[in-house]
Amino acid sequence: VLPLPPGSGLSGCFGAVSSQPALSLCISRQDLLVPRIAFLQLLIPSLFSRSEMQQDGSPGGHLHSDLYPFERVIVLLSCALSFVGSSLIIFTHVLWPELRSRPRQLLFYLSVADLLSAASYFYGVLRAFESSSWDCVLQGALSTFSNTSSFFWTVAVALYLYITIVHSQRSPPDSLLCWIHLISWGVPLVITVTAVALQKIGYDASYVSVGWCWVSITAKDRLLWMLLTGKVWEMLAYIILPVFYLLIKKHISRAHAALSEYRPILASGPVYQPRASIADKKLIIIPLIFIFLRIWSTVRFFLTLCNSPVVYNPVLVILHGIGNTFQGGANCILFIFFTDVIRRRLLSLLCCCKYNPHTAGHGT
């Protein structure tokens, strides 16, 4: 029997059947996984296409990982669509003052954060950083601030709807709005300024990003700063948003039940029920869209903690890139294109631009 080498990290010795019974085999858990990983590599080679990363031997290990060209193009397109969607929400808010309800005002501030986030991500992916240059730090700081602020504003919209619908407060106190602004802008700003001052923002080799700069890969406490600069707020939003919207939907269902009890003709009418069902579906879609877009970032985060090579799976990288950058586009689809009043106004505005009544009568 061969003894275990001291400090080798092997978990134990196991007997091996061979032509020489005196021999035995000492293997570790990693050794047991090697055949399985090799088998998976043969079946799905793309999962392990970028599992190897280059190190230059410097203290802390300087890591470098590039995106595939098609990944970069898809993420850039997602950033551009999100930028356009956020701009459209801001444009409609400025153009039509009569539609500036309080929830729309919160959506306006959310769109500002999403627009800054899309622009900073676009620059980071397009620039293809290879080190913690000054513009890498600037882009990482801007995306950290705007992305974290987007989490707070998304929760703020849900909180406001919960207060106005469930607690029947048509006009919450101005102090609440002041606190929302203070928290949604102030907390991300403090976190970002602290991270930059402590030199925690920089090049991360797409370790938990998709081409942009975030928490520096050389930071010894990068796990803590990954949580503070985004992940902890992201995971809290996974919990808070569904709770708020489920409470809102439960309250609406109770209100519909009470209405049908006292006014059965309204409950059975063809006009009111479709509108109620559309409103309910919209409330359900909001947290579902947020979770669907953001969950891939969280999945890659935990895969990174486990040192899994699947973190560089191209499909997962693309989903992460789209999820982090398309929030503005998703909000535009939900609150612009799926809102009748604004959609009709946009269509009429486009028709007026295409049809000029001063020149229409000159044709044959």
PDB file of C-alpha atoms in Angstrom, residues 52-322:
ATOM      1  CA  GLU A  52      -9.026  28.021 -18.822  1.00  0.00           C
ATOM      2  CA  MET A  53      -7.819  31.522 -17.982  1.00  0.00           C
ATOM      3  CA  GLN A  54      -4.396  32.992 -18.436  1.00  0.00           C
ATOM      4  CA  GLN A  55      -2.238  33.958 -15.441  1.00  0.00           C
ATOM      5  CA  ASP A  56       0.947  35.973 -15.619  1.00  0.00           C
ATOM      6  CA  GLY A  57       2.323  34.742 -12.337  1.00  0.00           C
ATOM      7  CA  SER A  58       1.944  38.088 -10.606  1.00  0.00           C
ATOM      8  CA  PRO A  59       0.772  38.228  -6.996  1.00  0.00           C
ATOM      9  CA  GLY A  60      -2.934  37.627  -6.939  1.00  0.00           C
ATOM     10  CA  GLY A  61      -2.871  36.343 -10.525  1.00  0.00           C
ATOM     11  CA  HIS A  62      -3.773  38.687 -13.363  1.00  0.00           C
ATOM     12  CA  LEU A  63      -6.625  37.018 -15.196  1.00  0.00           C
ATOM     13  CA  HIS A  64      -7.682  37.661 -18.743  1.00  0.00           C
ATOM     14  CA  SER A  65     -10.744  36.403 -20.568  1.00  0.00           C
ATOM     15  CA  ASP A  66     -12.188  37.685 -23.827  1.00  0.00           C
ATOM     16  CA  LEU A  67     -15.751  37.594 -25.099  1.00  0.00           C
ATOM     17  CA  TYR A  68     -16.556  35.888 -28.357  1.00  0.00           C
ATOM     18  CA  PRO A  69     -17.434  38.361 -31.129  1.00  0.00           C
ATOM     19  CA  PHE A  70     -21.049  37.173 -31.339  1.00  0.00           C
ATOM     20  CA  GLU A  71     -21.421  37.581 -27.571  1.00  0.00           C
ATOM     21  CA  ARG A  72     -20.109  41.115 -27.776  1.00  0.00           C
ATOM     22  CA  VAL A  73     -22.482  41.999 -30.638  1.00  0.00           C
ATOM     23  CA  ILE A  74     -25.537  40.621 -28.826  1.00  0.00           C
ATOM     24  CA  VAL A  75     -24.740  42.454 -25.594  1.00  0.00           C
ATOM     25  CA  LEU A  76     -24.081  45.700 -27.476  1.00  0.00           C
ATOM     26  CA  LEU A  77     -27.435  45.339 -29.260  1.00  0.00           C
ATOM     27  CA  SER A  78     -29.169  44.738 -25.934  1.00  0.00           C
ATOM     28  CA  CYS A  79     -27.523  47.870 -24.491  1.00  0.00           C
ATOM     29  CA  ALA A  80     -28.643  49.921 -27.497  1.00  0.00           C
ATOM     30  CA  LEU A  81     -32.248  48.691 -27.245  1.00  0.00           C
ATOM     31  CA  SER A  82     -32.317  49.391 -23.531  1.00  0.00           C
ATOM     32  CA  PHE A  83     -30.936  52.875 -24.139  1.00  0.00           C
ATOM     33  CA  VAL A  84     -33.640  53.539 -26.750  1.00  0.00           C
ATOM     34  CA  GLY A  85     -36.366  52.122 -24.502  1.00  0.00           C
ATOM     35  CA  SER A  86     -35.299  54.214 -21.509  1.00  0.00           C
ATOM     36  CA  SER A  87     -35.043  57.287 -23.727  1.00  0.00           C
ATOM     37  CA  LEU A  88     -38.566  56.667 -25.038  1.00  0.00           C
ATOM     38  CA  ILE A  89     -39.968  56.517 -21.490  1.00  0.00           C
ATOM     39  CA  ILE A  90     -38.171  59.759 -20.621  1.00  0.00           C
ATOM     40  CA  PHE A  91     -39.336  61.355 -23.884  1.00  0.00           C
ATOM     41  CA  THR A  92     -43.011  60.531 -23.306  1.00  0.00           C
ATOM     42  CA  HIS A  93     -42.780  61.755 -19.717  1.00  0.00           C
ATOM     43  CA  VAL A  94     -41.387  65.116 -20.830  1.00  0.00           C
ATOM     44  CA  LEU A  95     -43.628  65.457 -23.892  1.00  0.00           C
ATOM     45  CA  TRP A  96     -47.004  64.844 -22.218  1.00  0.00           C
ATOM     46  CA  PRO A  97     -47.202  66.506 -18.782  1.00  0.00           C
ATOM     47  CA  GLU A  98     -50.837  65.463 -18.337  1.00  0.00           C
ATOM     48  CA  LEU A  99     -49.722  61.821 -18.090  1.00  0.00           C
ATOM     49  CA  ARG A 100     -47.267  62.474 -15.268  1.00  0.00           C
ATOM     50  CA  SER A 101     -48.877  60.436 -12.537  1.00  0.00           C
ATOM     51  CA  ARG A 102     -46.820  59.671  -9.457  1.00  0.00           C
ATOM     52  CA  PRO A 103     -46.030  56.066 -10.495  1.00  0.00           C
ATOM     53  CA  ARG A 104     -44.985  57.428 -13.908  1.00  0.00           C
ATOM     54  CA  GLN A 105     -42.646  59.855 -12.176  1.00  0.00           C
ATOM     55  CA  LEU A 106     -41.014  56.972 -10.312  1.00  0.00           C
ATOM     56  CA  LEU A 107     -40.759  55.115 -13.618  1.00  0.00           C
ATOM     57  CA  PHE A 108     -39.093  58.207 -15.061  1.00  0.00           C
ATOM     58  CA  TYR A 109     -36.336  58.122 -12.423  1.00  0.00           C
ATOM     59  CA  LEU A 110     -35.969  54.374 -12.899  1.00  0.00           C
ATOM     60  CA  SER A 111     -35.515  54.967 -16.622  1.00  0.00           C
ATOM     61  CA  VAL A 112     -32.810  57.555 -15.957  1.00  0.00           C
ATOM     62  CA  ALA A 113     -30.897  54.937 -13.954  1.00  0.00           C
ATOM     63  CA  ASP A 114     -31.453  52.306 -16.669  1.00  0.00           C
ATOM     64  CA  LEU A 115     -30.296  54.732 -19.370  1.00  0.00           C
ATOM     65  CA  LEU A 116     -27.044  55.453 -17.508  1.00  0.00           C
ATOM     66  CA  SER A 117     -26.581  51.743 -16.905  1.00  0.00           C
ATOM     67  CA  ALA A 118     -27.093  50.843 -20.583  1.00  0.00           C
ATOM     68  CA  ALA A 119     -24.727  53.595 -21.733  1.00  0.00           C
ATOM     69  CA  SER A 120     -21.957  52.574 -19.317  1.00  0.00           C
ATOM     70  CA  TYR A 121     -22.307  48.877 -20.169  1.00  0.00           C
ATOM     71  CA  PHE A 122     -22.230  49.700 -23.871  1.00  0.00           C
ATOM     72  CA  TYR A 123     -18.971  51.610 -23.475  1.00  0.00           C
ATOM     73  CA  GLY A 124     -17.423  48.846 -21.381  1.00  0.00           C
ATOM     74  CA  VAL A 125     -18.290  46.061 -23.832  1.00  0.00           C
ATOM     75  CA  LEU A 126     -17.260  48.150 -26.831  1.00  0.00           C
ATOM     76  CA  ARG A 127     -13.996  49.246 -25.230  1.00  0.00           C
ATOM     77  CA  ALA A 128     -12.964  45.649 -24.362  1.00  0.00           C
ATOM     78  CA  PHE A 129     -10.783  46.533 -21.377  1.00  0.00           C
ATOM     79  CA  GLU A 130      -7.693  44.516 -20.560  1.00  0.00           C
ATOM     80  CA  SER A 131      -6.579  46.364 -17.420  1.00  0.00           C
ATOM     81  CA  SER A 132      -7.849  48.720 -14.752  1.00  0.00           C
ATOM     82  CA  SER A 133      -7.371  51.906 -16.759  1.00  0.00           C
ATOM     83  CA  TRP A 134      -8.929  55.204 -15.700  1.00  0.00           C
ATOM     84  CA  ASP A 135     -11.879  54.815 -18.059  1.00  0.00           C
ATOM     85  CA  CYS A 136     -12.375  51.249 -16.868  1.00  0.00           C
ATOM     86  CA  VAL A 137     -12.719  52.540 -13.302  1.00  0.00           C
ATOM     87  CA  LEU A 138     -15.012  55.339 -14.487  1.00  0.00           C
ATOM     88  CA  GLN A 139     -17.221  52.950 -16.434  1.00  0.00           C
ATOM     89  CA  GLY A 140     -17.302  50.492 -13.535  1.00  0.00           C
ATOM     90  CA  ALA A 141     -18.237  53.254 -11.101  1.00  0.00           C
ATOM     91  CA  LEU A 142     -21.017  54.604 -13.331  1.00  0.00           C
ATOM     92  CA  SER A 143     -22.479  51.159 -14.012  1.00  0.00           C
ATOM     93  CA  THR A 144     -22.249  50.223 -10.320  1.00  0.00           C
ATOM     94  CA  PHE A 145     -24.072  53.394  -9.278  1.00  0.00           C
ATOM     95  CA  SER A 146     -26.779  53.230 -11.951  1.00  0.00           C
ATOM     96  CA  ASN A 147     -27.336  49.484 -11.682  1.00  0.00           C
ATOM     97  CA  THR A 148     -27.690  49.591  -7.891  1.00  0.00           C
ATOM     98  CA  SER A 149     -29.932  52.642  -8.160  1.00  0.00           C
ATOM     99  CA  SER A 150     -32.100  50.746 -10.649  1.00  0.00           C
ATOM    100  CA  PHE A 151     -32.691  48.043  -8.027  1.00  0.00           C
ATOM    101  CA  PHE A 152     -33.840  50.643  -5.499  1.00  0.00           C
ATOM    102  CA  TRP A 153     -36.134  52.445  -7.945  1.00  0.00           C
ATOM    103  CA  THR A 154     -37.707  49.159  -9.070  1.00  0.00           C
ATOM    104  CA  VAL A 155     -38.527  48.335  -5.464  1.00  0.00           C
ATOM    105  CA  ALA A 156     -39.712  51.932  -4.932  1.00  0.00           C
ATOM    106  CA  VAL A 157     -42.287  51.567  -7.724  1.00  0.00           C
ATOM    107  CA  ALA A 158     -43.598  48.384  -6.100  1.00  0.00           C
ATOM    108  CA  LEU A 159     -43.677  50.055  -2.665  1.00  0.00           C
ATOM    109  CA  TYR A 160     -45.587  53.045  -3.996  1.00  0.00           C
ATOM    110  CA  LEU A 161     -48.167  50.862  -5.748  1.00  0.00           C
ATOM    111  CA  TYR A 162     -48.558  48.807  -2.569  1.00  0.00           C
ATOM    112  CA  ILE A 163     -49.212  51.919  -0.456  1.00  0.00           C
ATOM    113  CA  THR A 164     -51.630  53.520  -2.904  1.00  0.00           C
ATOM    114  CA  ILE A 165     -53.589  50.360  -3.752  1.00  0.00           C
ATOM    115  CA  VAL A 166     -53.572  48.262  -0.595  1.00  0.00           C
ATOM    116  CA  HIS A 167     -53.638  51.101   1.944  1.00  0.00           C
ATOM    117  CA  SER A 168     -55.847  53.297  -0.284  1.00  0.00           C
ATOM    118  CA  GLN A 169     -53.605  56.357  -0.068  1.00  0.00           C
ATOM    119  CA  ARG A 170     -54.038  58.240  -3.317  1.00  0.00           C
ATOM    120  CA  SER A 171     -51.368  60.750  -2.397  1.00  0.00           C
ATOM    121  CA  PRO A 172     -48.665  59.430  -0.060  1.00  0.00           C
ATOM    122  CA  PRO A 173     -46.880  62.106   1.976  1.00  0.00           C
ATOM    123  CA  ASP A 174     -44.089  64.058   0.319  1.00  0.00           C
ATOM    124  CA  SER A 175     -41.737  62.877   3.051  1.00  0.00           C
ATOM    125  CA  LEU A 176     -42.020  59.346   1.652  1.00  0.00           C
ATOM    126  CA  LEU A 177     -40.935  60.541  -1.791  1.00  0.00           C
ATOM    127  CA  CYS A 178     -38.032  62.435  -0.244  1.00  0.00           C
ATOM    128  CA  TRP A 179     -36.909  59.254   1.506  1.00  0.00           C
ATOM    129  CA  ILE A 180     -37.245  57.292  -1.748  1.00  0.00           C
ATOM    130  CA  HIS A 181     -34.998  59.786  -3.536  1.00  0.00           C
ATOM    131  CA  LEU A 182     -32.517  59.856  -0.672  1.00  0.00           C
ATOM    132  CA  ILE A 183     -32.229  56.067  -0.508  1.00  0.00           C
ATOM    133  CA  SER A 184     -32.424  55.298  -4.242  1.00  0.00           C
ATOM    134  CA  TRP A 185     -29.737  57.827  -5.184  1.00  0.00           C
ATOM    135  CA  GLY A 186     -27.836  58.221  -1.914  1.00  0.00           C
ATOM    136  CA  VAL A 187     -27.100  54.627  -0.948  1.00  0.00           C
ATOM    137  CA  PRO A 188     -25.696  53.657  -4.391  1.00  0.00           C
ATOM    138  CA  LEU A 189     -23.650  56.875  -4.457  1.00  0.00           C
ATOM    139  CA  VAL A 190     -22.093  56.205  -1.039  1.00  0.00           C
ATOM    140  CA  ILE A 191     -21.296  52.594  -1.967  1.00  0.00           C
ATOM    141  CA  THR A 192     -19.788  53.577  -5.323  1.00  0.00           C
ATOM    142  CA  VAL A 193     -17.669  56.438  -3.947  1.00  0.00           C
ATOM    143  CA  THR A 194     -16.383  54.196  -1.156  1.00  0.00           C
ATOM    144  CA  ALA A 195     -15.528  51.396  -3.598  1.00  0.00           C
ATOM    145  CA  VAL A 196     -13.654  53.784  -5.902  1.00  0.00           C
ATOM    146  CA  ALA A 197     -11.820  55.424  -3.002  1.00  0.00           C
ATOM    147  CA  LEU A 198     -10.673  52.011  -1.744  1.00  0.00           C
ATOM    148  CA  GLN A 199      -9.687  50.982  -5.310  1.00  0.00           C
ATOM    149  CA  LYS A 200     -12.162  48.123  -5.455  1.00  0.00           C
ATOM    150  CA  ILE A 201     -13.552  49.017  -8.897  1.00  0.00           C
ATOM    151  CA  GLY A 202     -11.555  47.877 -11.913  1.00  0.00           C
ATOM    152  CA  TYR A 203     -10.944  45.176 -14.492  1.00  0.00           C
ATOM    153  CA  ASP A 204     -12.562  41.848 -13.597  1.00  0.00           C
ATOM    154  CA  ALA A 205     -11.832  39.739 -16.729  1.00  0.00           C
ATOM    155  CA  SER A 206     -15.571  39.064 -17.233  1.00  0.00           C
ATOM    156  CA  TYR A 207     -15.354  36.974 -14.084  1.00  0.00           C
ATOM    157  CA  VAL A 208     -18.873  37.949 -12.980  1.00  0.00           C
ATOM    158  CA  SER A 209     -19.572  40.437 -15.764  1.00  0.00           C
ATOM    159  CA  VAL A 210     -19.903  40.343 -19.548  1.00  0.00           C
ATOM    160  CA  GLY A 211     -17.152  42.562 -20.885  1.00  0.00           C
ATOM    161  CA  TRP A 212     -17.540  45.562 -18.591  1.00  0.00           C
ATOM    162  CA  CYS A 213     -15.537  46.589 -15.538  1.00  0.00           C
ATOM    163  CA  TRP A 214     -16.898  45.982 -12.067  1.00  0.00           C
ATOM    164  CA  VAL A 215     -15.177  44.800  -8.866  1.00  0.00           C
ATOM    165  CA  SER A 216     -11.465  44.391  -9.516  1.00  0.00           C
ATOM    166  CA  ILE A 217     -10.372  40.787  -9.885  1.00  0.00           C
ATOM    167  CA  THR A 218      -7.239  41.544  -7.832  1.00  0.00           C
ATOM    168  CA  ALA A 219      -9.178  42.773  -4.783  1.00  0.00           C
ATOM    169  CA  LYS A 220      -8.679  40.330  -1.936  1.00  0.00           C
ATOM    170  CA  ASP A 221     -12.118  41.040  -0.495  1.00  0.00           C
ATOM    171  CA  ARG A 222     -13.864  41.120  -3.874  1.00  0.00           C
ATOM    172  CA  LEU A 223     -16.664  38.816  -2.652  1.00  0.00           C
ATOM    173  CA  LEU A 224     -17.677  41.395  -0.057  1.00  0.00           C
ATOM    174  CA  TRP A 225     -17.651  44.184  -2.628  1.00  0.00           C
ATOM    175  CA  MET A 226     -19.547  42.116  -5.177  1.00  0.00           C
ATOM    176  CA  LEU A 227     -22.291  41.817  -2.581  1.00  0.00           C
ATOM    177  CA  LEU A 228     -22.211  45.476  -1.554  1.00  0.00           C
ATOM    178  CA  THR A 229     -22.097  46.850  -5.108  1.00  0.00           C
ATOM    179  CA  GLY A 230     -25.006  44.877  -6.437  1.00  0.00           C
ATOM    180  CA  LYS A 231     -25.595  41.268  -5.513  1.00  0.00           C
ATOM    181  CA  VAL A 232     -27.083  41.724  -2.045  1.00  0.00           C
ATOM    182  CA  TRP A 233     -29.564  44.327  -3.365  1.00  0.00           C
ATOM    183  CA  GLU A 234     -30.342  42.128  -6.347  1.00  0.00           C
ATOM    184  CA  MET A 235     -31.185  39.142  -4.153  1.00  0.00           C
ATOM    185  CA  LEU A 236     -33.237  41.297  -1.777  1.00  0.00           C
ATOM    186  CA  ALA A 237     -35.245  42.512  -4.779  1.00  0.00           C
ATOM    187  CA  TYR A 238     -35.975  38.870  -5.673  1.00  0.00           C
ATOM    188  CA  ILE A 239     -37.782  38.597  -2.343  1.00  0.00           C
ATOM    189  CA  ILE A 240     -39.333  42.049  -1.948  1.00  0.00           C
ATOM    190  CA  LEU A 241     -40.844  42.463  -5.416  1.00  0.00           C
ATOM    191  CA  PRO A 242     -42.881  39.226  -5.495  1.00  0.00           C
ATOM    192  CA  VAL A 243     -44.115  39.870  -1.937  1.00  0.00           C
ATOM    193  CA  PHE A 244     -45.362  43.383  -2.790  1.00  0.00           C
ATOM    194  CA  TYR A 245     -47.046  42.372  -6.027  1.00  0.00           C
ATOM    195  CA  LEU A 246     -48.642  39.270  -4.519  1.00  0.00           C
ATOM    196  CA  LEU A 247     -50.098  41.432  -1.745  1.00  0.00           C
ATOM    197  CA  ILE A 248     -51.378  43.893  -4.348  1.00  0.00           C
ATOM    198  CA  LYS A 249     -52.921  41.125  -6.437  1.00  0.00           C
ATOM    199  CA  LYS A 250     -54.505  39.594  -3.331  1.00  0.00           C
ATOM    200  CA  HIS A 251     -56.013  42.958  -2.410  1.00  0.00           C
ATOM    201  CA  ILE A 252     -57.389  43.444  -5.947  1.00  0.00           C
ATOM    202  CA  SER A 253     -58.901  39.955  -5.904  1.00  0.00           C
ATOM    203  CA  ARG A 254     -60.635  40.702  -2.608  1.00  0.00           C
ATOM    204  CA  ALA A 255     -61.942  43.987  -3.986  1.00  0.00           C
ATOM    205  CA  HIS A 256     -63.320  42.198  -7.047  1.00  0.00           C
ATOM    206  CA  ALA A 257     -64.981  39.602  -4.827  1.00  0.00           C
ATOM    207  CA  ALA A 258     -66.623  42.287  -2.712  1.00  0.00           C
ATOM    208  CA  LEU A 259     -67.761  44.136  -5.832  1.00  0.00           C
ATOM    209  CA  SER A 260     -69.280  40.997  -7.319  1.00  0.00           C
ATOM    210  CA  GLU A 261     -71.131  40.351  -4.072  1.00  0.00           C
ATOM    211  CA  TYR A 262     -72.852  43.724  -3.998  1.00  0.00           C
ATOM    212  CA  ARG A 263     -72.961  44.423  -7.752  1.00  0.00           C
ATOM    213  CA  PRO A 264     -73.246  41.093  -9.591  1.00  0.00           C
ATOM    214  CA  ILE A 265     -74.135  42.827 -12.827  1.00  0.00           C
ATOM    215  CA  LEU A 266     -70.735  44.547 -12.928  1.00  0.00           C
ATOM    216  CA  ALA A 267     -68.919  41.329 -12.135  1.00  0.00           C
ATOM    217  CA  SER A 268     -70.570  39.507 -15.023  1.00  0.00           C
ATOM    218  CA  GLY A 269     -70.351  42.369 -17.488  1.00  0.00           C
ATOM    219  CA  PRO A 270     -68.023  41.991 -20.470  1.00  0.00           C
ATOM    220  CA  VAL A 271     -66.405  45.428 -19.996  1.00  0.00           C
ATOM    221  CA  TYR A 272     -64.935  45.324 -16.509  1.00  0.00           C
ATOM    222  CA  GLN A 273     -63.600  41.805 -16.263  1.00  0.00           C
ATOM    223  CA  PRO A 274     -61.091  42.000 -19.152  1.00  0.00           C
ATOM    224  CA  ARG A 275     -59.634  45.255 -17.803  1.00  0.00           C
ATOM    225  CA  ALA A 276     -59.263  43.726 -14.350  1.00  0.00           C
ATOM    226  CA  SER A 277     -57.582  40.640 -15.758  1.00  0.00           C
ATOM    227  CA  ILE A 278     -55.209  42.795 -17.823  1.00  0.00           C
ATOM    228  CA  ALA A 279     -54.257  44.791 -14.736  1.00  0.00           C
ATOM    229  CA  ASP A 280     -53.666  41.587 -12.773  1.00  0.00           C
ATOM    230  CA  LYS A 281     -51.476  40.171 -15.531  1.00  0.00           C
ATOM    231  CA  LYS A 282     -49.451  43.370 -15.667  1.00  0.00           C
ATOM    232  CA  LEU A 283     -48.807  43.216 -11.934  1.00  0.00           C
ATOM    233  CA  ILE A 284     -47.625  39.628 -12.240  1.00  0.00           C
ATOM    234  CA  ILE A 285     -45.413  40.362 -15.232  1.00  0.00           C
ATOM    235  CA  ILE A 286     -43.424  43.111 -13.471  1.00  0.00           C
ATOM    236  CA  PRO A 287     -41.604  40.893 -10.908  1.00  0.00           C
ATOM    237  CA  LEU A 288     -41.396  38.020 -13.377  1.00  0.00           C
ATOM    238  CA  ILE A 289     -39.579  40.162 -15.945  1.00  0.00           C
ATOM    239  CA  PHE A 290     -37.180  41.492 -13.325  1.00  0.00           C
ATOM    240  CA  ILE A 291     -36.364  38.029 -11.981  1.00  0.00           C
ATOM    241  CA  PHE A 292     -36.052  36.491 -15.449  1.00  0.00           C
ATOM    242  CA  LEU A 293     -33.636  39.192 -16.579  1.00  0.00           C
ATOM    243  CA  ARG A 294     -31.524  39.298 -13.420  1.00  0.00           C
ATOM    244  CA  ILE A 295     -31.427  35.648 -12.400  1.00  0.00           C
ATOM    245  CA  TRP A 296     -28.661  34.778 -14.882  1.00  0.00           C
ATOM    246  CA  SER A 297     -26.313  37.238 -13.230  1.00  0.00           C
ATOM    247  CA  THR A 298     -27.013  35.600  -9.875  1.00  0.00           C
ATOM    248  CA  VAL A 299     -26.481  32.131 -11.329  1.00  0.00           C
ATOM    249  CA  ARG A 300     -23.068  33.135 -12.713  1.00  0.00           C
ATOM    250  CA  PHE A 301     -22.211  34.714  -9.373  1.00  0.00           C
ATOM    251  CA  PHE A 302     -22.784  31.466  -7.483  1.00  0.00           C
ATOM    252  CA  LEU A 303     -21.063  29.419 -10.187  1.00  0.00           C
ATOM    253  CA  THR A 304     -18.049  31.697  -9.789  1.00  0.00           C
ATOM    254  CA  LEU A 305     -18.034  31.084  -6.041  1.00  0.00           C
ATOM    255  CA  CYS A 306     -17.992  27.345  -6.793  1.00  0.00           C
ATOM    256  CA  ASN A 307     -15.145  27.780  -9.325  1.00  0.00           C
ATOM    257  CA  SER A 308     -17.311  26.086 -11.942  1.00  0.00           C
ATOM    258  CA  PRO A 309     -16.139  26.231 -15.570  1.00  0.00           C
ATOM    259  CA  VAL A 310     -19.801  26.455 -16.632  1.00  0.00           C
ATOM    260  CA  VAL A 311     -19.613  30.141 -15.723  1.00  0.00           C
ATOM    261  CA  TYR A 312     -18.144  30.709 -19.217  1.00  0.00           C
ATOM    262  CA  ASN A 313     -20.880  28.836 -21.064  1.00  0.00           C
ATOM    263  CA  PRO A 314     -21.698  31.139 -24.046  1.00  0.00           C
ATOM    264  CA  VAL A 315     -25.457  30.756 -23.558  1.00  0.00           C
ATOM    265  CA  LEU A 316     -25.197  31.701 -19.894  1.00  0.00           C
ATOM    266  CA  VAL A 317     -22.895  34.613 -20.703  1.00  0.00           C
ATOM    267  CA  ILE A 318     -25.346  35.953 -23.297  1.00  0.00           C
ATOM    268  CA  LEU A 319     -28.319  35.609 -20.939  1.00  0.00           C
ATOM    269  CA  HIS A 320     -26.343  37.433 -18.269  1.00  0.00           C
ATOM    270  CA  GLY A 321     -25.392  40.178 -20.697  1.00  0.00           C
ATOM    271  CA  ILE A 322     -28.959  40.671 -21.919  1.00  0.00           C
TER     272      ILE A 322
END
